[in-house]
Amino acid sequence: MNLFETIRVALRAILRNKTRSFLTTLGVVIGVAAVIAMVAIGEGAKAEVEKSFASMGSNLLVIMSGAHRAGGASGGSGSQLTLTWEDLEAIRTEVPSVRLAAAGLRGNAQIVSDEQNWSSQVTGTSPEFFDIRNWPTTDGALFTAVDVEAASKVVVLGQTVAARLFSVGSDPVGQMVRIDNVPFQVVGVLAKKGQSPMGQDYDDAAFVPESTFQRRIRGGLQKFIAGQVHVAATSQAGTTKAEAELRALLRDRHRLAPTAEDDFSIRNLAELASAREESTRTLTTLLASIAFVSLLVGGIGIMNIMLVSVTERTREIGLRMAVGARPRDILAQFLVEAFTLSLGGGAIGIVLGLWAAEWLSAKFQWPMQVSPDIVLLAVGFSAAVGVVFGLYPARKASKLDPIDALRYE
Amino acid sequence: MPLLEVVDLHKIYTMGDTEVRALDGVSLSVESGEFIAVMGSSGSGKSTLMNLLGCLDRPTSGHYVLRGERVSDLNRDELANARNRLIGFVFQGFHLLARTSALENVELPLLYAGVSGKERHRRSRKALELVGLGDRMDHHPNQMSGGQQQRVAIARAIVTEPGLLLADEPTGNLDTRNSHEIMGIFQKLSDTGMTIVLVTHESDVAAWARRIVWMRDGHVLSDEPHEPGSPVHPPPIDPGLSLGVP
């Protein structure tokens, strides 16, 4: 019997018992749908992480005062000031793989406009900072080196701060705000940056010249930088080299003995990004494996029903053999039946899985990304499930003795 | 050369410690065109003989030659092929596929013979017309009487034009009128040259045959020609074997 006839016979057998066939495939349907949905969400999360790191600046390094200890990171960094303005100058001039560097003096402050007030993070920095972070303005302009020199009372607002302080339609540029009771003129509003990989709102920030920050907002020691130094390496690939050069330079300038620990810490965001990606990949793998387990369970369901079907149709098998079916014809018939069930289940599962992923991402605002690979994989896997789990019942059927099968009650 | 010949056929089943000799040295030769009835009480081995003749089973010893081929040496695939090409089988319980039309039931052997769809249809129609069911090809088994179902089964058995038709109690599930109808079809097929071997325990069914083989305890008791229509009597019983027989 040729393949076409075998498929026709198998299809008839499946359609003869529609409800049971549907319930049998349900396991595979759910399995495949779960794989597709889980992987789509996992891939989406990964893409989102990639995007947020890219928005941060992929060749960004952040240097902080104080030792960075694993596990106690925040306790160490910044608790004792070690970075000086002279260090910053040396970084700018002496490290070849550094393109730009800027200080970021940070403090929280109350910002008050004529209409509203809002507590936000105020950063004192220089114009290079916006270049390092690849952060342009949408309205007005950035402050300039001249403003830093003159310690001008000017401020650049993030989108969130601008939205909180000024009503829709009014132009913040040129207006006055008070930061810790010091009047500042708004010169620009920054473009929307979004969230950090840790979920912090980048746009909830205001930026003033570093000199103004030191003089008007947080005094502090004049020699040391009370914050971080942001560094842009010349390229993304150069971040590791830049990190090594910066470490060597700072250790040398701080006169640290070879055995001493660093009194500063460097965070390489490219490395952080890949670690983050690694962890989302692990999550995706985990979700997918759970989904694959349900696919496996679906396969066992198919095997179970096929075994029942073989028993139930023993007399039919006997008759087919009596009129000339060879063992391999019977094997093919049941194998194709199992294969069709699982492949059909796979097809329904793909549609259902895509729909579920769409629905979940719309409902919970989860990003999702469907790759053709995973769809192919799910189809292939469900077909394999059919063959593997169909083989045992099919072999059992083909090994039946015609007389015993005909007499089976 | 006879159409089929079995020589010293033995079939022994082992059930636990006991051996059951279902066939104990049966030899039989059938010429082309014969119409034979095999008779005997249940347990006489006539169904076992039928299964062996039908290539559904293999003997423990002895050999079976069908159309010059030593069937007793064939493997499972070759046996399937022999059943498909050389033999038509009619069962007591009809064995039609449920929820499948008469036409498709008849097509089944041709499906395994690799005959194309169009040719399958043509030959199946012809076979159904031959058994007088030309107007019921699309009926399903549950829409037909027992006699009609058995006629579909006969059509299925002859659709491959096998030359040998084996029937195991073909009228066992039918009333007198339907039995008569079925035997009429066998008679008609026999007249066209088909070789027919049927197993029955009903004398009036066996009366249609032209040769009657009596079996008992796995042996052939008698093997005599018979005038169709004349009454069928059990052979004179050998006193040695008569113990316990009423």
PDB file of N, CA and C in Angstrom, chain A residues 321-329 402, chain B residues 52-58 64 66 69-87 112:
ATOM      1  N   MET A 321      -4.988  -8.046   7.897  1.00  0.00           N
ATOM      2  CA  MET A 321      -3.928  -9.022   7.639  1.00  0.00           C
ATOM      3  C   MET A 321      -4.459 -10.191   6.807  1.00  0.00           C
ATOM      4  N   ALA A 322      -5.678 -10.634   7.111  1.00  0.00           N
ATOM      5  CA  ALA A 322      -6.252 -11.775   6.393  1.00  0.00           C
ATOM      6  C   ALA A 322      -6.437 -11.474   4.909  1.00  0.00           C
ATOM      7  N   VAL A 323      -6.708 -10.200   4.581  1.00  0.00           N
ATOM      8  CA  VAL A 323      -6.887  -9.889   3.159  1.00  0.00           C
ATOM      9  C   VAL A 323      -5.593  -9.408   2.503  1.00  0.00           C
ATOM     10  N   GLY A 324      -4.499  -9.507   3.228  1.00  0.00           N
ATOM     11  CA  GLY A 324      -3.226  -9.276   2.554  1.00  0.00           C
ATOM     12  C   GLY A 324      -2.357  -8.142   3.067  1.00  0.00           C
ATOM     13  N   ALA A 325      -2.721  -7.520   4.203  1.00  0.00           N
ATOM     14  CA  ALA A 325      -1.850  -6.475   4.746  1.00  0.00           C
ATOM     15  C   ALA A 325      -0.616  -7.132   5.338  1.00  0.00           C
ATOM     16  N   ARG A 326       0.552  -6.603   4.984  1.00  0.00           N
ATOM     17  CA  ARG A 326       1.779  -7.119   5.571  1.00  0.00           C
ATOM     18  C   ARG A 326       1.991  -6.418   6.914  1.00  0.00           C
ATOM     19  N   PRO A 327       2.808  -7.006   7.780  1.00  0.00           N
ATOM     20  CA  PRO A 327       3.069  -6.351   9.070  1.00  0.00           C
ATOM     21  C   PRO A 327       3.470  -4.891   8.901  1.00  0.00           C
ATOM     22  N   ARG A 328       4.276  -4.608   7.873  1.00  0.00           N
ATOM     23  CA  ARG A 328       4.735  -3.228   7.726  1.00  0.00           C
ATOM     24  C   ARG A 328       3.612  -2.292   7.285  1.00  0.00           C
ATOM     25  N   ASP A 329       2.591  -2.828   6.590  1.00  0.00           N
ATOM     26  CA  ASP A 329       1.435  -1.990   6.242  1.00  0.00           C
ATOM     27  C   ASP A 329       0.695  -1.562   7.502  1.00  0.00           C
ATOM     28  N   PRO A 402      -2.581 -13.025  12.906  1.00  0.00           N
ATOM     29  CA  PRO A 402      -3.866 -12.781  12.242  1.00  0.00           C
ATOM     30  C   PRO A 402      -5.033 -13.560  12.862  1.00  0.00           C
TER      31      PRO A 402
ATOM     32  N   LEU B  52      -4.846 -23.028   8.195  1.00  0.00           N
ATOM     33  CA  LEU B  52      -3.592 -23.375   7.527  1.00  0.00           C
ATOM     34  C   LEU B  52      -3.740 -23.242   6.021  1.00  0.00           C
ATOM     35  N   LEU B  53      -4.893 -23.727   5.492  1.00  0.00           N
ATOM     36  CA  LEU B  53      -5.125 -23.607   4.047  1.00  0.00           C
ATOM     37  C   LEU B  53      -5.180 -22.123   3.650  1.00  0.00           C
ATOM     38  N   GLY B  54      -5.693 -21.295   4.572  1.00  0.00           N
ATOM     39  CA  GLY B  54      -5.835 -19.867   4.276  1.00  0.00           C
ATOM     40  C   GLY B  54      -4.573 -19.077   4.515  1.00  0.00           C
ATOM     41  N   CYS B  55      -3.464 -19.740   4.835  1.00  0.00           N
ATOM     42  CA  CYS B  55      -2.183 -19.082   5.081  1.00  0.00           C
ATOM     43  C   CYS B  55      -2.245 -18.107   6.264  1.00  0.00           C
ATOM     44  N   LEU B  56      -3.215 -18.315   7.135  1.00  0.00           N
ATOM     45  CA  LEU B  56      -3.303 -17.464   8.309  1.00  0.00           C
ATOM     46  C   LEU B  56      -2.412 -18.009   9.419  1.00  0.00           C
ATOM     47  N   ASP B  57      -2.007 -19.260   9.265  1.00  0.00           N
ATOM     48  CA  ASP B  57      -1.243 -19.929  10.312  1.00  0.00           C
ATOM     49  C   ASP B  57      -0.247 -20.863   9.647  1.00  0.00           C
ATOM     50  N   ARG B  58       0.760 -21.274  10.404  1.00  0.00           N
ATOM     51  CA  ARG B  58       1.740 -22.188   9.842  1.00  0.00           C
ATOM     52  C   ARG B  58       1.704 -23.518  10.589  1.00  0.00           C
ATOM     53  N   TYR B  64       2.604 -27.834   2.809  1.00  0.00           N
ATOM     54  CA  TYR B  64       1.422 -27.337   2.126  1.00  0.00           C
ATOM     55  C   TYR B  64       1.893 -26.659   0.848  1.00  0.00           C
ATOM     56  N   LEU B  66       0.624 -24.691  -2.488  1.00  0.00           N
ATOM     57  CA  LEU B  66      -0.502 -24.010  -3.122  1.00  0.00           C
ATOM     58  C   LEU B  66      -0.014 -23.473  -4.462  1.00  0.00           C
ATOM     59  N   GLU B  69       3.573 -23.586  -4.968  1.00  0.00           N
ATOM     60  CA  GLU B  69       4.430 -22.861  -4.038  1.00  0.00           C
ATOM     61  C   GLU B  69       4.352 -23.512  -2.660  1.00  0.00           C
ATOM     62  N   ARG B  70       5.493 -23.733  -2.039  1.00  0.00           N
ATOM     63  CA  ARG B  70       5.482 -24.355  -0.708  1.00  0.00           C
ATOM     64  C   ARG B  70       5.163 -23.293   0.338  1.00  0.00           C
ATOM     65  N   VAL B  71       3.890 -23.166   0.610  1.00  0.00           N
ATOM     66  CA  VAL B  71       3.417 -22.123   1.516  1.00  0.00           C
ATOM     67  C   VAL B  71       3.967 -22.306   2.927  1.00  0.00           C
ATOM     68  N   SER B  72       4.171 -23.562   3.320  1.00  0.00           N
ATOM     69  CA  SER B  72       4.625 -23.822   4.688  1.00  0.00           C
ATOM     70  C   SER B  72       6.019 -23.256   4.962  1.00  0.00           C
ATOM     71  N   ASP B  73       6.735 -22.878   3.908  1.00  0.00           N
ATOM     72  CA  ASP B  73       8.079 -22.314   4.119  1.00  0.00           C
ATOM     73  C   ASP B  73       8.107 -20.790   4.055  1.00  0.00           C
ATOM     74  N   LEU B  74       6.964 -20.163   3.789  1.00  0.00           N
ATOM     75  CA  LEU B  74       6.974 -18.713   3.561  1.00  0.00           C
ATOM     76  C   LEU B  74       7.094 -17.925   4.876  1.00  0.00           C
ATOM     77  N   ASN B  75       7.657 -16.716   4.786  1.00  0.00           N
ATOM     78  CA  ASN B  75       7.708 -15.850   5.967  1.00  0.00           C
ATOM     79  C   ASN B  75       6.430 -15.004   6.034  1.00  0.00           C
ATOM     80  N   ARG B  76       6.353 -14.139   7.048  1.00  0.00           N
ATOM     81  CA  ARG B  76       5.094 -13.406   7.294  1.00  0.00           C
ATOM     82  C   ARG B  76       4.691 -12.519   6.111  1.00  0.00           C
ATOM     83  N   ASP B  77       5.665 -11.858   5.515  1.00  0.00           N
ATOM     84  CA  ASP B  77       5.354 -10.977   4.389  1.00  0.00           C
ATOM     85  C   ASP B  77       4.853 -11.765   3.186  1.00  0.00           C
ATOM     86  N   GLU B  78       5.529 -12.899   2.941  1.00  0.00           N
ATOM     87  CA  GLU B  78       5.149 -13.719   1.789  1.00  0.00           C
ATOM     88  C   GLU B  78       3.779 -14.360   2.014  1.00  0.00           C
ATOM     89  N   LEU B  79       3.499 -14.722   3.284  1.00  0.00           N
ATOM     90  CA  LEU B  79       2.177 -15.265   3.601  1.00  0.00           C
ATOM     91  C   LEU B  79       1.102 -14.209   3.332  1.00  0.00           C
ATOM     92  N   ALA B  80       1.389 -12.966   3.744  1.00  0.00           N
ATOM     93  CA  ALA B  80       0.427 -11.877   3.520  1.00  0.00           C
ATOM     94  C   ALA B  80       0.167 -11.726   2.033  1.00  0.00           C
ATOM     95  N   ASN B  81       1.223 -11.827   1.275  1.00  0.00           N
ATOM     96  CA  ASN B  81       1.128 -11.716  -0.173  1.00  0.00           C
ATOM     97  C   ASN B  81       0.288 -12.854  -0.765  1.00  0.00           C
ATOM     98  N   ALA B  82       0.516 -14.073  -0.257  1.00  0.00           N
ATOM     99  CA  ALA B  82      -0.242 -15.234  -0.722  1.00  0.00           C
ATOM    100  C   ALA B  82      -1.731 -15.068  -0.400  1.00  0.00           C
ATOM    101  N   ARG B  83      -2.013 -14.603   0.828  1.00  0.00           N
ATOM    102  CA  ARG B  83      -3.411 -14.375   1.214  1.00  0.00           C
ATOM    103  C   ARG B  83      -4.053 -13.349   0.291  1.00  0.00           C
ATOM    104  N   ASN B  84      -3.267 -12.379  -0.077  1.00  0.00           N
ATOM    105  CA  ASN B  84      -3.782 -11.316  -0.921  1.00  0.00           C
ATOM    106  C   ASN B  84      -4.075 -11.775  -2.343  1.00  0.00           C
ATOM    107  N   ARG B  85      -3.142 -12.531  -2.924  1.00  0.00           N
ATOM    108  CA  ARG B  85      -3.238 -12.866  -4.344  1.00  0.00           C
ATOM    109  C   ARG B  85      -3.967 -14.173  -4.620  1.00  0.00           C
ATOM    110  N   LEU B  86      -3.730 -15.190  -3.754  1.00  0.00           N
ATOM    111  CA  LEU B  86      -4.147 -16.556  -4.106  1.00  0.00           C
ATOM    112  C   LEU B  86      -5.412 -17.017  -3.410  1.00  0.00           C
ATOM    113  N   ILE B  87      -5.804 -16.321  -2.325  1.00  0.00           N
ATOM    114  CA  ILE B  87      -6.871 -16.862  -1.494  1.00  0.00           C
ATOM    115  C   ILE B  87      -7.923 -15.805  -1.181  1.00  0.00           C
ATOM    116  N   TYR B 112      -4.210  -3.322  -0.618  1.00  0.00           N
ATOM    117  CA  TYR B 112      -2.935  -3.925  -0.223  1.00  0.00           C
ATOM    118  C   TYR B 112      -2.228  -4.566  -1.406  1.00  0.00           C
TER     119      TYR B 112
END
